[in-house]
Short mmCIF file of C-alpha atoms in Angstrom, two decimals:
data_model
loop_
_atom_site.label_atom_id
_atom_site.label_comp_id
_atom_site.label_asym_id
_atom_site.label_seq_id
_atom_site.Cartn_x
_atom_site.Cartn_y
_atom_site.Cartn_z
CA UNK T 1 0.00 0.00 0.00
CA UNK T 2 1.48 3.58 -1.07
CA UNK T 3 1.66 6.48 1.59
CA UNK T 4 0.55 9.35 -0.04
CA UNK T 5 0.75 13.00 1.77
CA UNK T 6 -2.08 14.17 3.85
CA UNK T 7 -3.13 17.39 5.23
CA UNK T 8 -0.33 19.73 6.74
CA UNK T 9 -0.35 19.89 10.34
CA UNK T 10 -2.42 22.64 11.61
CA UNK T 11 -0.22 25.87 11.94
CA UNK T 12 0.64 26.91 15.65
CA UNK T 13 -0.91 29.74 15.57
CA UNK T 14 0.87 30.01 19.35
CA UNK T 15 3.74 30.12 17.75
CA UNK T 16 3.55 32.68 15.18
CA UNK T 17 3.37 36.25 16.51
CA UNK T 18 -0.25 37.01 17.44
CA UNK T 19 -2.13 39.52 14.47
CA UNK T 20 -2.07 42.33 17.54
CA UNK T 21 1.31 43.33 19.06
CA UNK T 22 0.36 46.59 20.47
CA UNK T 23 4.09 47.25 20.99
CA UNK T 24 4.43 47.19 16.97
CA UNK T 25 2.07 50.15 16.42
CA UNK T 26 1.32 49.27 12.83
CA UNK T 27 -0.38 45.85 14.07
CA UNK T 28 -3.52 47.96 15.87
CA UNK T 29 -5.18 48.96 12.35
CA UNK T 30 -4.16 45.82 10.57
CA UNK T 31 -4.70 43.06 12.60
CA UNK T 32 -8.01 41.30 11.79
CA UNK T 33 -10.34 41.28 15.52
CA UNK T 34 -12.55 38.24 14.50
CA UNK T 35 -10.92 34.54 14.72
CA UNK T 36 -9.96 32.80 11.65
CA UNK T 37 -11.99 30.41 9.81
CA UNK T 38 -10.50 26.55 9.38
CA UNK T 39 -10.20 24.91 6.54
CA UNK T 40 -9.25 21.48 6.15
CA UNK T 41 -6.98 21.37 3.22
CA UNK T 42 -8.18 21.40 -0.22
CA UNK T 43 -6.48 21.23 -3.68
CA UNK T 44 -6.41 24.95 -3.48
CA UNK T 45 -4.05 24.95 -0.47
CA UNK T 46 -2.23 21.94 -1.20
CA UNK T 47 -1.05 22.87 -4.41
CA UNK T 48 1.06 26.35 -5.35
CA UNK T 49 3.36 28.08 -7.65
CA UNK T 50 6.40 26.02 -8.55
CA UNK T 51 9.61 27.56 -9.91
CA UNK T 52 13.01 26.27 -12.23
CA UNK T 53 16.53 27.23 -12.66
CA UNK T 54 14.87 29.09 -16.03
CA UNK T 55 12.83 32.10 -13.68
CA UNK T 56 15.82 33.26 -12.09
CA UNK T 57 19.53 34.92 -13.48
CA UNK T 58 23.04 32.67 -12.25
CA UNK T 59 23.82 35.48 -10.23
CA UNK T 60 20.85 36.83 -8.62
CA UNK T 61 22.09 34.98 -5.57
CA UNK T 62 25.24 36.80 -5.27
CA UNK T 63 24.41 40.42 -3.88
CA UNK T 64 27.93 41.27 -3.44
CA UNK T 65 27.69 40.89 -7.91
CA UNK T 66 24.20 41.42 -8.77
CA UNK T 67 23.82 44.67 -8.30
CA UNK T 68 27.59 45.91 -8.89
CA UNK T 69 28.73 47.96 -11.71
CA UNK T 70 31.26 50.04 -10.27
CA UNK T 71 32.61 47.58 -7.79
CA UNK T 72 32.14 45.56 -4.66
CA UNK T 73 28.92 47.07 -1.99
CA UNK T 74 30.44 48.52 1.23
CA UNK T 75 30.16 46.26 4.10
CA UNK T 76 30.84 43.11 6.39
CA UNK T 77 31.21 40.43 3.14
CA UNK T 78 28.97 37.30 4.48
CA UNK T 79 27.69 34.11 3.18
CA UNK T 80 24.04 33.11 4.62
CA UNK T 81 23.13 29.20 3.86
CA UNK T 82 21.08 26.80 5.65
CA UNK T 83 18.35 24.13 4.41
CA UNK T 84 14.97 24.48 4.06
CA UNK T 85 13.17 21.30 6.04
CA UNK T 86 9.69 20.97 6.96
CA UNK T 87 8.36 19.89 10.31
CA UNK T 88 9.48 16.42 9.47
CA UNK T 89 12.81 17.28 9.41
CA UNK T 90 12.31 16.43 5.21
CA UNK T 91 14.51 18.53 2.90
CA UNK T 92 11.82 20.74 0.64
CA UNK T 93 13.96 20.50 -2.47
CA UNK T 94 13.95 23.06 -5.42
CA UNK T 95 11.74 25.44 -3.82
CA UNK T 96 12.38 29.67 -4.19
CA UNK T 97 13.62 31.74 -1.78
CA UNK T 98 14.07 35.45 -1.73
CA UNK T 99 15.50 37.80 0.04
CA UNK T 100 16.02 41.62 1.14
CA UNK T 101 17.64 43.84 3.26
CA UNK T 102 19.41 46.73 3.78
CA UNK T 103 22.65 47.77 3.08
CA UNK T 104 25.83 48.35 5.25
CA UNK T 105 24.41 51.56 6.85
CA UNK T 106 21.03 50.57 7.48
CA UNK T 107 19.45 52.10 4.34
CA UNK T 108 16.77 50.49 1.78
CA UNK T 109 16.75 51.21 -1.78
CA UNK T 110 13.50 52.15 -1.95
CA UNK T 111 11.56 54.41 -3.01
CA UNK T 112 9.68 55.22 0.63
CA UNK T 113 13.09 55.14 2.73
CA UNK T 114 14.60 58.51 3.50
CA UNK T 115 16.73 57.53 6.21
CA UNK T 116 19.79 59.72 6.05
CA UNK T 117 22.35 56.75 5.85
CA UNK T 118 23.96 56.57 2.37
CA UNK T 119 22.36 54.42 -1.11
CA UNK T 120 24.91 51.91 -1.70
CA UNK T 121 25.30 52.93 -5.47
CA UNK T 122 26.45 48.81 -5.86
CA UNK T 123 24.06 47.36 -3.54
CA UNK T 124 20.48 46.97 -4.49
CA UNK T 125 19.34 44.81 -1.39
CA UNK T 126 17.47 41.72 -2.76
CA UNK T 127 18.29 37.95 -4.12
CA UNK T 128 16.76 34.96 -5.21
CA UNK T 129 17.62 31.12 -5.22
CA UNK T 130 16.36 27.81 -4.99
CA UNK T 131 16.79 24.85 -3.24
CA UNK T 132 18.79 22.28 -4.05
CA UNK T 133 17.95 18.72 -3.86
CA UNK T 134 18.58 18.21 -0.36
CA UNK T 135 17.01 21.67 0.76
CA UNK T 136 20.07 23.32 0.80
CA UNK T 137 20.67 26.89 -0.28
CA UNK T 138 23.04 29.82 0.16
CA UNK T 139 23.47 33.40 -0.74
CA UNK T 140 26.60 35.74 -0.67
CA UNK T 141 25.92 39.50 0.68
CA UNK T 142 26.92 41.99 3.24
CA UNK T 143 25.70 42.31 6.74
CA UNK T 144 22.69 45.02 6.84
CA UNK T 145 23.13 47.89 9.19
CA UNK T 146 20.96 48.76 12.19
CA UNK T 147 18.39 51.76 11.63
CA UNK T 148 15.72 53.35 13.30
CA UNK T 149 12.04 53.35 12.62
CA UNK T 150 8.87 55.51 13.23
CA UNK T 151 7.28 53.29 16.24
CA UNK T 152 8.21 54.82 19.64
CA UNK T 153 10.92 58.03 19.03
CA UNK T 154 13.91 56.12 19.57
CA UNK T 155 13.17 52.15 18.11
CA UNK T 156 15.90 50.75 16.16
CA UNK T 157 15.20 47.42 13.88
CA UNK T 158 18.28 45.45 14.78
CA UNK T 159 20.23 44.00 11.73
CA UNK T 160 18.05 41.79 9.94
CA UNK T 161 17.18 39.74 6.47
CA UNK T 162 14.18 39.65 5.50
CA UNK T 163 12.96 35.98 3.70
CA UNK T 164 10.32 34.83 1.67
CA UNK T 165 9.94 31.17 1.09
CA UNK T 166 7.33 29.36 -0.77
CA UNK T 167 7.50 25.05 0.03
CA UNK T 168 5.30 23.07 -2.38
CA UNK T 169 1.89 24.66 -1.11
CA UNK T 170 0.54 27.70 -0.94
CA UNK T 171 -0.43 26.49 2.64
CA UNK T 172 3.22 26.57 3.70
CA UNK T 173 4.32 30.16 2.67
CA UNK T 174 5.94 31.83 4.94
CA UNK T 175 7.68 35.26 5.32
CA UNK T 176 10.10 36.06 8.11
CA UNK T 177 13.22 37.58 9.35
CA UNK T 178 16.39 36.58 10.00
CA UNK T 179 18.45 38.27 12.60
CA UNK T 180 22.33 38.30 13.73
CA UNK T 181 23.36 35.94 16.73
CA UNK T 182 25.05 38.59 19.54
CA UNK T 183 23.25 41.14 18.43
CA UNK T 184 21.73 43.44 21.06
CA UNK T 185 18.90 44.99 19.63
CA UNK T 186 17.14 42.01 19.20
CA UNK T 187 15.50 41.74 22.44
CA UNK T 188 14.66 45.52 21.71
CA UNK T 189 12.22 44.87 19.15
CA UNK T 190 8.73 44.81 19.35
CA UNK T 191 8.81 42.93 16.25
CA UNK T 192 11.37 40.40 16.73
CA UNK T 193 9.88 39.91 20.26
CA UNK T 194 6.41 39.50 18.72
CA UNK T 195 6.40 35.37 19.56
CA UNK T 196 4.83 34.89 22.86
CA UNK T 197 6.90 31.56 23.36
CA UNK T 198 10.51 33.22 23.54
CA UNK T 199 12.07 29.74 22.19
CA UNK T 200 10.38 31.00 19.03
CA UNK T 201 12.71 33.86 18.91
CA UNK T 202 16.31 31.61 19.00
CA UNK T 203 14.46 29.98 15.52
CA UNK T 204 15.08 33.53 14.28
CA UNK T 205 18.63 33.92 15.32
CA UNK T 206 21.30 32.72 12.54
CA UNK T 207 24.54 31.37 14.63
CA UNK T 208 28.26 32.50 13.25
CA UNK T 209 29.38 29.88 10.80
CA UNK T 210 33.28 29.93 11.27
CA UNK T 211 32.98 26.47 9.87
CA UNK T 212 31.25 28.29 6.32
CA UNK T 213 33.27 30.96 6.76
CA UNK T 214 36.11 31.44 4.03
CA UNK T 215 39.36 32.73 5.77
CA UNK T 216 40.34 35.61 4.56
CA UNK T 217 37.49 36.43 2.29
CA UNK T 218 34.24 36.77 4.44
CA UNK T 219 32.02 35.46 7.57
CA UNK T 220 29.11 32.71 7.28
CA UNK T 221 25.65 32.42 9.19
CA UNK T 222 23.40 29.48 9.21
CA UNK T 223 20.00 29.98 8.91
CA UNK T 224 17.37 26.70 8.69
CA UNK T 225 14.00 27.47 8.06
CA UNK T 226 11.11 25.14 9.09
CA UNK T 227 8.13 24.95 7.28
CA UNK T 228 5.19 23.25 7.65
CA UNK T 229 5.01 19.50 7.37
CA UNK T 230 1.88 17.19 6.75
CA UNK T 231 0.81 13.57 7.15
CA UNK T 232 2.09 10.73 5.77
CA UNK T 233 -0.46 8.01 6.28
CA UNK T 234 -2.59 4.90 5.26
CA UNK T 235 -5.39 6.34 6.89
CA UNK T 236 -6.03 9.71 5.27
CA UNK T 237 -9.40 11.10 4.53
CA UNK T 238 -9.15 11.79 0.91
CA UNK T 239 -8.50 15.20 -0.46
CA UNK T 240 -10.56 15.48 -3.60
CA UNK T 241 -13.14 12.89 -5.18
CA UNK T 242 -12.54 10.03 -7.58
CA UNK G 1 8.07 11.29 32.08
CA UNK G 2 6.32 11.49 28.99
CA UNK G 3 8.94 11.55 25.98
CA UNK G 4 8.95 14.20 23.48
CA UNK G 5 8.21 14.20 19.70
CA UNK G 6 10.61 15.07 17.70
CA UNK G 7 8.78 16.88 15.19
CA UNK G 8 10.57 20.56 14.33
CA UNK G 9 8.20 23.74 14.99
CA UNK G 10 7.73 25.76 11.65
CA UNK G 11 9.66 29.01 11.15
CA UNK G 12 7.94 31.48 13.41
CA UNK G 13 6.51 34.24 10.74
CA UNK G 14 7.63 37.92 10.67
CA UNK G 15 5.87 41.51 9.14
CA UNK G 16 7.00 41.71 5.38
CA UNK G 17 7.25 45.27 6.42
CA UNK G 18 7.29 48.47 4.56
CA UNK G 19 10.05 47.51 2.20
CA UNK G 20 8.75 44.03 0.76
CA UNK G 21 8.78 45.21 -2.72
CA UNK G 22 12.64 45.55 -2.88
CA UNK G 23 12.34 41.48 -2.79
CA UNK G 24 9.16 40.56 -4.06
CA UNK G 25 8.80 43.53 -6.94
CA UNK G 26 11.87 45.21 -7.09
CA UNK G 27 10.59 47.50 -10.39
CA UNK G 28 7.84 48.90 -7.49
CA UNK G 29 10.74 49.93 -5.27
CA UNK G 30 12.68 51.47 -7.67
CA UNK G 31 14.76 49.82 -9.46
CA UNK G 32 15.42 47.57 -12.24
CA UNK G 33 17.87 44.53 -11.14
CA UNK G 34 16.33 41.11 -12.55
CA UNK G 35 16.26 40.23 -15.98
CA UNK G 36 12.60 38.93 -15.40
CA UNK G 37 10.14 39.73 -11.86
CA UNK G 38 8.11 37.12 -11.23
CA UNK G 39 4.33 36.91 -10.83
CA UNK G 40 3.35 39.24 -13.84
CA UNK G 41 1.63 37.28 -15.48
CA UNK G 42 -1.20 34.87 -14.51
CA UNK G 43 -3.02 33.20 -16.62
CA UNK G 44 -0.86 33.46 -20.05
CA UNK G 45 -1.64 34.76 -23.13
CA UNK G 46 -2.93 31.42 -24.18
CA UNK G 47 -5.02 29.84 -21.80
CA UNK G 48 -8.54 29.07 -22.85
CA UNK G 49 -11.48 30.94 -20.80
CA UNK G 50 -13.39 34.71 -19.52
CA UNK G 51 -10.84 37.50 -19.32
CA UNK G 52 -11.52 39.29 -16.20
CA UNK G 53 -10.02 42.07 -14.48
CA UNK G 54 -10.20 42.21 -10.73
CA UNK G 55 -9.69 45.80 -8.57
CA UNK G 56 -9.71 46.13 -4.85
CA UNK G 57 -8.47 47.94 -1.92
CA UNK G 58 -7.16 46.81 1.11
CA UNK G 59 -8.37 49.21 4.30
CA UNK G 60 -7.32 49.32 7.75
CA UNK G 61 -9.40 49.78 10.88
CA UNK G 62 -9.98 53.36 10.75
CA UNK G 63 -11.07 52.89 7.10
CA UNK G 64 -8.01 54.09 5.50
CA UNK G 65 -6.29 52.41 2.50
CA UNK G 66 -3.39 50.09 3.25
CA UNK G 67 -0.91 51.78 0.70
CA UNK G 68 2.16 49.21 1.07
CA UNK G 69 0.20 46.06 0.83
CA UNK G 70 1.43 42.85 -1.34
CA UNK G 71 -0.70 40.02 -3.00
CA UNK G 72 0.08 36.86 -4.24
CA UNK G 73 -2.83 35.01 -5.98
CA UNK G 74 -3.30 31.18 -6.46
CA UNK G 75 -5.97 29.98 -8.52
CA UNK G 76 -6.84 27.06 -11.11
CA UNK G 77 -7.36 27.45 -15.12
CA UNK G 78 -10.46 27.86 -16.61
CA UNK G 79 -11.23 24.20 -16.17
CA UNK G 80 -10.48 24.23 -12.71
CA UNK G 81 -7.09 22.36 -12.75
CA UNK G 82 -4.43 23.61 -10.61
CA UNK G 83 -0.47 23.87 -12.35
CA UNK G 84 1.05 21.44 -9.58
CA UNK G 85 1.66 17.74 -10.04
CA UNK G 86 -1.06 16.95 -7.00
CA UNK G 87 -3.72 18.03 -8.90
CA UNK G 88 -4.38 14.57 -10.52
CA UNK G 89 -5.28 16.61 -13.59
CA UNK G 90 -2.44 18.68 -14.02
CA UNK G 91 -1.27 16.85 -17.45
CA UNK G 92 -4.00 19.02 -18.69
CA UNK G 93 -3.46 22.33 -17.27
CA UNK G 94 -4.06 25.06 -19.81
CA UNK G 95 -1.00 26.08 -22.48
CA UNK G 96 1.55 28.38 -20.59
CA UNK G 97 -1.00 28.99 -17.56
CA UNK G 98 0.74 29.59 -14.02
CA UNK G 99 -1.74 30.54 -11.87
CA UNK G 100 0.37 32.69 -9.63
CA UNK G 101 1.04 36.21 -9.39
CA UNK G 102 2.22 39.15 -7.18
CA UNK G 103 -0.19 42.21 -7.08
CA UNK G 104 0.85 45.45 -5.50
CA UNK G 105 -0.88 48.66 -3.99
CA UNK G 106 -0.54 51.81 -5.81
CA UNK G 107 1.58 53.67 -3.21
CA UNK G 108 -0.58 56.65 -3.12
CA UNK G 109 -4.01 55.39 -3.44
CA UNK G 110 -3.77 52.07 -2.36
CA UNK G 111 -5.80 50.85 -5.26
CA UNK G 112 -4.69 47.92 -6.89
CA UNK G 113 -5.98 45.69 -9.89
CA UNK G 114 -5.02 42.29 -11.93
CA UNK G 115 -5.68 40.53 -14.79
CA UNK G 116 -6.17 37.20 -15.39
CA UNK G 117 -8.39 34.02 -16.53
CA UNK G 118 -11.92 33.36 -14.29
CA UNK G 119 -11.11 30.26 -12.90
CA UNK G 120 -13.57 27.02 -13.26
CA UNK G 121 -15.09 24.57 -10.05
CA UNK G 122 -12.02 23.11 -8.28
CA UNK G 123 -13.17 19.58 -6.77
CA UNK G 124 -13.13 19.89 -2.97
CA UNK G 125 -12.69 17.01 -0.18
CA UNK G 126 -14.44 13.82 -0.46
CA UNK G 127 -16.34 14.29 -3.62
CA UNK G 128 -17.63 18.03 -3.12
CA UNK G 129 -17.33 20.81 -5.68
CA UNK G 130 -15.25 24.02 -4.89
CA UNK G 131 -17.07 27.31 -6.60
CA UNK G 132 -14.85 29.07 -8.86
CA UNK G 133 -12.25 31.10 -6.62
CA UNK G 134 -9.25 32.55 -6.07
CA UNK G 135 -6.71 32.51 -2.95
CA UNK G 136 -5.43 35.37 -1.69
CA UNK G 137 -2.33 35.75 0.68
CA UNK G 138 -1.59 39.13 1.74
CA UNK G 139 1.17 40.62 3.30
CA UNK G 140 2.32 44.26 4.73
CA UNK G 141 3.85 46.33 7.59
CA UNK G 142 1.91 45.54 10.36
CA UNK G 143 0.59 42.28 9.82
CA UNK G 144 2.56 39.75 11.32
CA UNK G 145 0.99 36.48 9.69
CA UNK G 146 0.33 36.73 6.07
CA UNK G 147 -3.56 36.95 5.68
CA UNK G 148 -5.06 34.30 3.32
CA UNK G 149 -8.47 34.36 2.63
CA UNK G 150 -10.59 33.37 -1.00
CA UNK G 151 -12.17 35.56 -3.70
CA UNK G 152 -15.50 34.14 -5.11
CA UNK G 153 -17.65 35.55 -7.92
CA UNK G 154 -20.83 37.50 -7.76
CA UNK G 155 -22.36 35.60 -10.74
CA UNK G 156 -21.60 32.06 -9.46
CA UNK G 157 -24.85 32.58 -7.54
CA UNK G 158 -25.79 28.76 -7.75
CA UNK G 159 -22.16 27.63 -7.19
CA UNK G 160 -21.72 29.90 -4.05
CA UNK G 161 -24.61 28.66 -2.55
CA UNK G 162 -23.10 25.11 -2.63
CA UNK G 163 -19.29 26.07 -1.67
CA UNK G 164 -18.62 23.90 1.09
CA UNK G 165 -15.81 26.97 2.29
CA UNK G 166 -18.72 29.59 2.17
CA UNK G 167 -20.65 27.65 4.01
CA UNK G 168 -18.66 26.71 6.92
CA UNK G 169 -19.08 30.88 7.61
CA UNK G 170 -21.60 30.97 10.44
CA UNK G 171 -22.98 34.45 10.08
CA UNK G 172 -24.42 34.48 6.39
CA UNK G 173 -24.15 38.10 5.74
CA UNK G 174 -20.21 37.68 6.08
CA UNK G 175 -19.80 35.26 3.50
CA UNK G 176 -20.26 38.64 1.50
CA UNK G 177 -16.92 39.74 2.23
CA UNK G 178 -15.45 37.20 -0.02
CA UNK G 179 -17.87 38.07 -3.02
CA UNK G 180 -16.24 39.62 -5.32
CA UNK G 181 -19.04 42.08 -7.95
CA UNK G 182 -18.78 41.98 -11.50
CA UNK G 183 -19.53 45.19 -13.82
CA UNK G 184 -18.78 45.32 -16.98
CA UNK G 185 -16.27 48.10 -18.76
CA UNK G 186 -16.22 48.56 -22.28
CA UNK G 187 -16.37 44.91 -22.92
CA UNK G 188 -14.26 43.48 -20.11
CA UNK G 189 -15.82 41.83 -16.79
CA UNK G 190 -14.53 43.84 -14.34
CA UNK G 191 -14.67 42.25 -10.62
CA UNK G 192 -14.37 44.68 -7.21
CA UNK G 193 -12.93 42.88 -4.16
CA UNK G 194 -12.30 45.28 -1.10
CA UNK G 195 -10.44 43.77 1.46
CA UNK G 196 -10.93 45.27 5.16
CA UNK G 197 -8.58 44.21 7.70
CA UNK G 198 -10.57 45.00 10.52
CA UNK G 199 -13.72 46.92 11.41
CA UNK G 200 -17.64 46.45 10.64
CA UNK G 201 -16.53 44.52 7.48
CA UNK G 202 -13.87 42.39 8.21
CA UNK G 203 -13.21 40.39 5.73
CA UNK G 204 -13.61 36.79 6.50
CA UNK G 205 -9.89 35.18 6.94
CA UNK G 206 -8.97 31.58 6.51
CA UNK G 207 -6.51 29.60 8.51
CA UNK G 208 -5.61 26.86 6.01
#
């Protein structure tokens, strides 16, 4: 008899920051007030987009090259890899992941940032990859700055990558942040603090690499992400008809 | 002592933030990078079915419009066959159709708008019918979860009445919130599908 997969596990919803974080002002007016509906899954949410080698460039990866014209970006040189698992520890092969952040000073290119710290003229902030085969993935860029933000007068975001990661369902995609192990305005943020369960948090937190490092050349951090898994079982109520 | 499972705990989510297009549309933030951005195009030029348009707004709790939002939409071809190899009928999936795409907010109005292919009846669990719809997962400063929710069509009046998702929404008058109406503009079916975050009309959101 075949195992096919089931449903995804149920999303910890304890887990996840709650939709209202008072601390994080913007949450007040966005955060929906009545509780969300459940769905079992359906086609619709166990299917999604899937992406190959021929959507992306060979170096969109490489932010220390994909934005450069008139050299290297300013800035701590680092490589960020990891794998992508899901809640059964499974690798969730050739799936897209991208990235953005800000530069060495702490400043976005972006249209609606006017923070007074420099544009990197060969930095533009953002790459894209996919998995390999085993889940495993890695980008090269620089380590984002610190900067403040419009929440209480004197909030800073500490350093921080933002990721976007899709899995092989539209149930399982996830955005997030990655921030810097040692780094002391984590447990400043309202944001990065949003988890009620503070182990949450440490999933957040990329450890030094020395190991991934490349001596001489730049610094590594590991970052795993951990998306949602889903049953495996000879005893599944079916999906669709037929 | 009981032992523990060993299953990990997904990747706690985080706010896409204010800046999200510099990753996800890159062209919206201001500058050209990639040789192609993904999620422009939906449906293809060659998939079979209605052309539609669909326009919305996203508004926050006070009523205003949520100017930095992000879309992705999910939905199935115009014979209700999703692009993904667990769709048993994927072999069949219209010419060049992807289903996916990335929508963003104008920046000073909010407004935003896509085009795409009306999707057909997408079979549901154990032998029900899905009406035709299409999944929404939004994202944006302030929320801290993306937000998924469905978009169903004001003239699938017989089909909507049977959709075992609109159904499961206890007070009838907000299964409204995931209508979407159609009027028609110079030709085109044109569909309006206001999202409100919060509020009077909070739109009905899924956890899937």
């Amino acid at each position: 008899m075949s195992s096919t997969p089931g449903d995804f596990y149920q999303r910890d919803r304890d887990w996840h920051p709650p939709a209202l974080v008072p601390a994080y002002k913007s949450s007040v007016t966005r955060s929906p007030n009545l509780p969300l509906l459940s769905l079992e899954n359906s086609l619709s949410e166990v299917t999604g987009p899937t992406f190959g080698h021929k959507d992306i460039g060979p170096v969109d990866h490489d932010l220390l090259l994909n934005y450069a014209t008139q050299g290297d970006p300013i800035g701590e040189r680092i490589i960020l890899h990891g794998r992508i698992l899901d809640e059964n520890a499974r690798p969730v092969p050739e799936t897209l992941i991208e990235i953005w952040q800000a530069n060495a000073g702490g400043r976005y290119r972006h249209r609606n940032d006017s923070y007074l710290a420099p544009i990197d003229p060969n930095f533009g902030g953002c790459g894209r990859t996919l998995t390999d085969q085993n889940g495993y993935y890695h980008f090269r860029t620089v380590k984002p700055g610190a900067y403040p933000w419009r929440n209480s007068i004197n909030n800073w975001r500490p350093a921080h990558i933002h990721f976007s990661v899709f899995g092989t369902a539209f149930a399982q995609r996830l955005v997030t942040q990655m921030y810097f192990e040692g780094d002391p305005l984590i447990d400043k943020c309202p944001i990065a603090t949003s988890m009620p369960d503070p182990n949450a948090l440490d999933q957040l937190i990329a450890p030094l690499d020395m190991n991934a490092a490349i001596p001489l050349d730049c610094l590594a951090y590991r970052f795993d992400i951990i998306l949602r898994g889903r049953r495996s079982t000879l005893f599944e109520n079916r999906l669709e008809g037929n | 002592m009981s032992r523990t499972l060993d299953h990990r705990k997904e990747t706690p989510s985080q706010t896409a933030g204010p800046y999200v297009h510099i990753g996800l549309a890159p062209g919206a933030a201001g500058f050209d990078i990639y040789s192609a951005e993904l999620g422009q195009e939906i449906a293809g030029p060659d998939a079979p079915g209605e052309s539609i348009r669909v326009e919305g707004c996203v508004y926050d709790g006070t009523g205003a419009p949520v100017k930095d939002v992000l879309i992705e939409v999910w939905q199935a071809d115009a014979a209700g066959i999703y692009p993904h190899p667990e769709d048993p009928r994927h072999a069949m999936v219209a010419r060049g159709f992807r289903g996916w795409g990335r929508v963003i907010s104008d920046f000073d109005s909010g407004e935003w708008a896509f085009d795409t292919i009306k999707p057909g009846k997408v079979p549901g669990r154990s032998g029900s019918v899905q009406a035709p719809h299409i999944n929404l997962w939004i994202v944006a400063r302030g929320i801290n979860v993306g937000l998924n929710t469905r978009l169903y069509f004001s003239d699938e009046v017989r089909a909507n009445a049977d959709d075992p998702v609109l159904n499961l929404i206890e007070q009838r008058h907000r299964r409204d919130t995931l209508i979407a109406r159609r009027h028609d503009r110079e030709g085109t079916p044109v569909y309006r599908f206001d999202i409100c975050l919060q509020g009077e009309d909070e739109t009905v959101f899924l956890d899937i």
